[in-house]
Short mmCIF file of C-alpha atoms and ligand atoms in Angstrom, two decimals:
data_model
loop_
_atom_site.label_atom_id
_atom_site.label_comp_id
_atom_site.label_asym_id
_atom_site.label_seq_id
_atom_site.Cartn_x
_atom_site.Cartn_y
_atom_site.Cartn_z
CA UNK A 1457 -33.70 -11.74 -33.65
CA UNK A 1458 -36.65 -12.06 -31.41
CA UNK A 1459 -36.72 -8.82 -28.70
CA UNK A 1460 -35.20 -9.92 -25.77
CA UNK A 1461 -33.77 -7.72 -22.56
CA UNK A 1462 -30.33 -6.01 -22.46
CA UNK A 1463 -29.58 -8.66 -19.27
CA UNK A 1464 -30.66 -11.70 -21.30
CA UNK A 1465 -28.69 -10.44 -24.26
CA UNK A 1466 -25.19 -10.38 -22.19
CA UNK A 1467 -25.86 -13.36 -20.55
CA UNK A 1468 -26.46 -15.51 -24.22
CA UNK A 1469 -23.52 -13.39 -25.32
CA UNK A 1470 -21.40 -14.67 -22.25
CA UNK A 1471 -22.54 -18.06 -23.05
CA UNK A 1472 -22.41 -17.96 -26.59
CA UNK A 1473 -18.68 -16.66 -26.16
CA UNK A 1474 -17.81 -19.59 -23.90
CA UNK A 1475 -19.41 -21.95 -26.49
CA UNK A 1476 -17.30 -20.57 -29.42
CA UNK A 1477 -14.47 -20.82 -26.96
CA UNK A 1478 -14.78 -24.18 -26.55
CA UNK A 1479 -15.31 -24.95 -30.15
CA UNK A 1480 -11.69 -22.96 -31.22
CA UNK A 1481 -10.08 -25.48 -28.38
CA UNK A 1482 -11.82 -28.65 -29.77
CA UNK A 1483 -10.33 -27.42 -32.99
CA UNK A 1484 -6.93 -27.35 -31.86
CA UNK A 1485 -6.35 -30.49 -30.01
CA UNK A 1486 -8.83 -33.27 -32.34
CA UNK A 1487 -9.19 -33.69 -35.72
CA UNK A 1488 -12.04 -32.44 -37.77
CA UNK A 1489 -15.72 -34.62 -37.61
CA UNK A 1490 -15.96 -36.09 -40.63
CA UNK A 1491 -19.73 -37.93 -40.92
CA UNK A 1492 -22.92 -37.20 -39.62
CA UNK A 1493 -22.31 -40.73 -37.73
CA UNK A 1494 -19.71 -39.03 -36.02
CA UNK A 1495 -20.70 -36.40 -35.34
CA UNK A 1496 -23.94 -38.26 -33.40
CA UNK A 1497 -21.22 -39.54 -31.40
CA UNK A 1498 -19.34 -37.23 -30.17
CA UNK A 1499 -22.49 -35.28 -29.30
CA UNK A 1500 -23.87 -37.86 -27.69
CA UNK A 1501 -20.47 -38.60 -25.48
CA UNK A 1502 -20.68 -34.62 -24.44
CA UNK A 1503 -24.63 -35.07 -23.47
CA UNK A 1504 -24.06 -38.63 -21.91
CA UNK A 1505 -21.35 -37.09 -19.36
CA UNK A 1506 -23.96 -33.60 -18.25
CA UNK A 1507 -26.65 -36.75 -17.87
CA UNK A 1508 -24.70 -38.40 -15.75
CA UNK A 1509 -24.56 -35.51 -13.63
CA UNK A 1510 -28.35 -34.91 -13.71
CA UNK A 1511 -29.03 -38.47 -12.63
CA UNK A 1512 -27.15 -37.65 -8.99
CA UNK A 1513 -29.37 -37.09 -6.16
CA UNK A 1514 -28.81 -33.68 -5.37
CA UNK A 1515 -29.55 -34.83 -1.25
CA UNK A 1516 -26.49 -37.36 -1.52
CA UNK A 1517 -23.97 -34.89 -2.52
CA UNK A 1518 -22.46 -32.94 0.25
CA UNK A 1519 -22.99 -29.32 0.68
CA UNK A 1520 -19.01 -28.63 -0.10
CA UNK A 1521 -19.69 -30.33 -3.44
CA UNK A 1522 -22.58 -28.98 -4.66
CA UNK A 1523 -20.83 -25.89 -6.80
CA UNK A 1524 -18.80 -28.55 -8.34
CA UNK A 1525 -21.15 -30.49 -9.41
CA UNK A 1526 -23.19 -27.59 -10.64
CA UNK A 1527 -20.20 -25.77 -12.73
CA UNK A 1528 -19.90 -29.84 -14.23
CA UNK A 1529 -23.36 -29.49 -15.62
CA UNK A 1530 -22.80 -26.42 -17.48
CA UNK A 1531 -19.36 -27.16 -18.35
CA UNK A 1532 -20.92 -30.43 -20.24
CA UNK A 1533 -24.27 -28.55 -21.37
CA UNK A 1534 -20.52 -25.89 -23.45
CA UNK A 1535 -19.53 -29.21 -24.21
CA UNK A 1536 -22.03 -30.62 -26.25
CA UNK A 1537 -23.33 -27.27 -27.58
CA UNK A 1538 -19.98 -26.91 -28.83
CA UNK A 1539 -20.08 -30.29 -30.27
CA UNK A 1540 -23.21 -29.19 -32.58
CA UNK A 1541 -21.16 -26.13 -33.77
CA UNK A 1542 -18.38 -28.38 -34.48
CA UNK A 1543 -20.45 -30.69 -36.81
CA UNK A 1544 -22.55 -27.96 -38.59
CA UNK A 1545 -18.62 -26.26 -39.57
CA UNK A 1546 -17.05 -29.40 -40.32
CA UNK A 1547 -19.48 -31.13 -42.30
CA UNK A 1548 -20.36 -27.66 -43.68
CA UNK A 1549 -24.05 -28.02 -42.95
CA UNK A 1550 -25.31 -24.78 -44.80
CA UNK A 1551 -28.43 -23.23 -44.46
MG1 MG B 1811 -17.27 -33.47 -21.46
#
């Protein structure tokens, strides 16, 4: 792995940790993707939902939503990052 700082190395592990979080409750509550068509999908649903986000004028949202909106983003950006894991383990992409 590329040399990166102690800081950045919690925070991917933080992130990373949510991701594989999110994957292991995916797992539990929807059945296995199953084609590469799918899986496109179901990525695409994840990513579609944090653009929807990104497309809101950040001046039109009042100050007491802002956080809300923001923790939205990144819970979509888990979302579909946990989508790609999901569809390199079930279609058993190897490398
Ligand atoms: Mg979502």
């Amino acid at each position: 792995m590329p040399e990166i700082s102690l800081e950045q190395k919690r925070e991917v592990t933080r992130v990373t940790d949510e991701v594989g979080g999110e994957v292991a409750r995916a797992m539990s509550i929807h059945a296995g993707i199953v084609s590469l068509h799918e899986a496109k999908a179901v990525i695409e649903e994840e990513f579609d939902e944090f653009w929807e986000l990104v497309k809101v004028n950040p001046a039109k949202i009042p100050i007491e939503d802002r956080d809300s909106r923001l923790q939205g983003l990144r819970k979509e950006l888990i979302q579909t990052a946990a989508m790609c894991i999901r569809a390199i383990v079930d279609l058993r992409l190897e490398p």
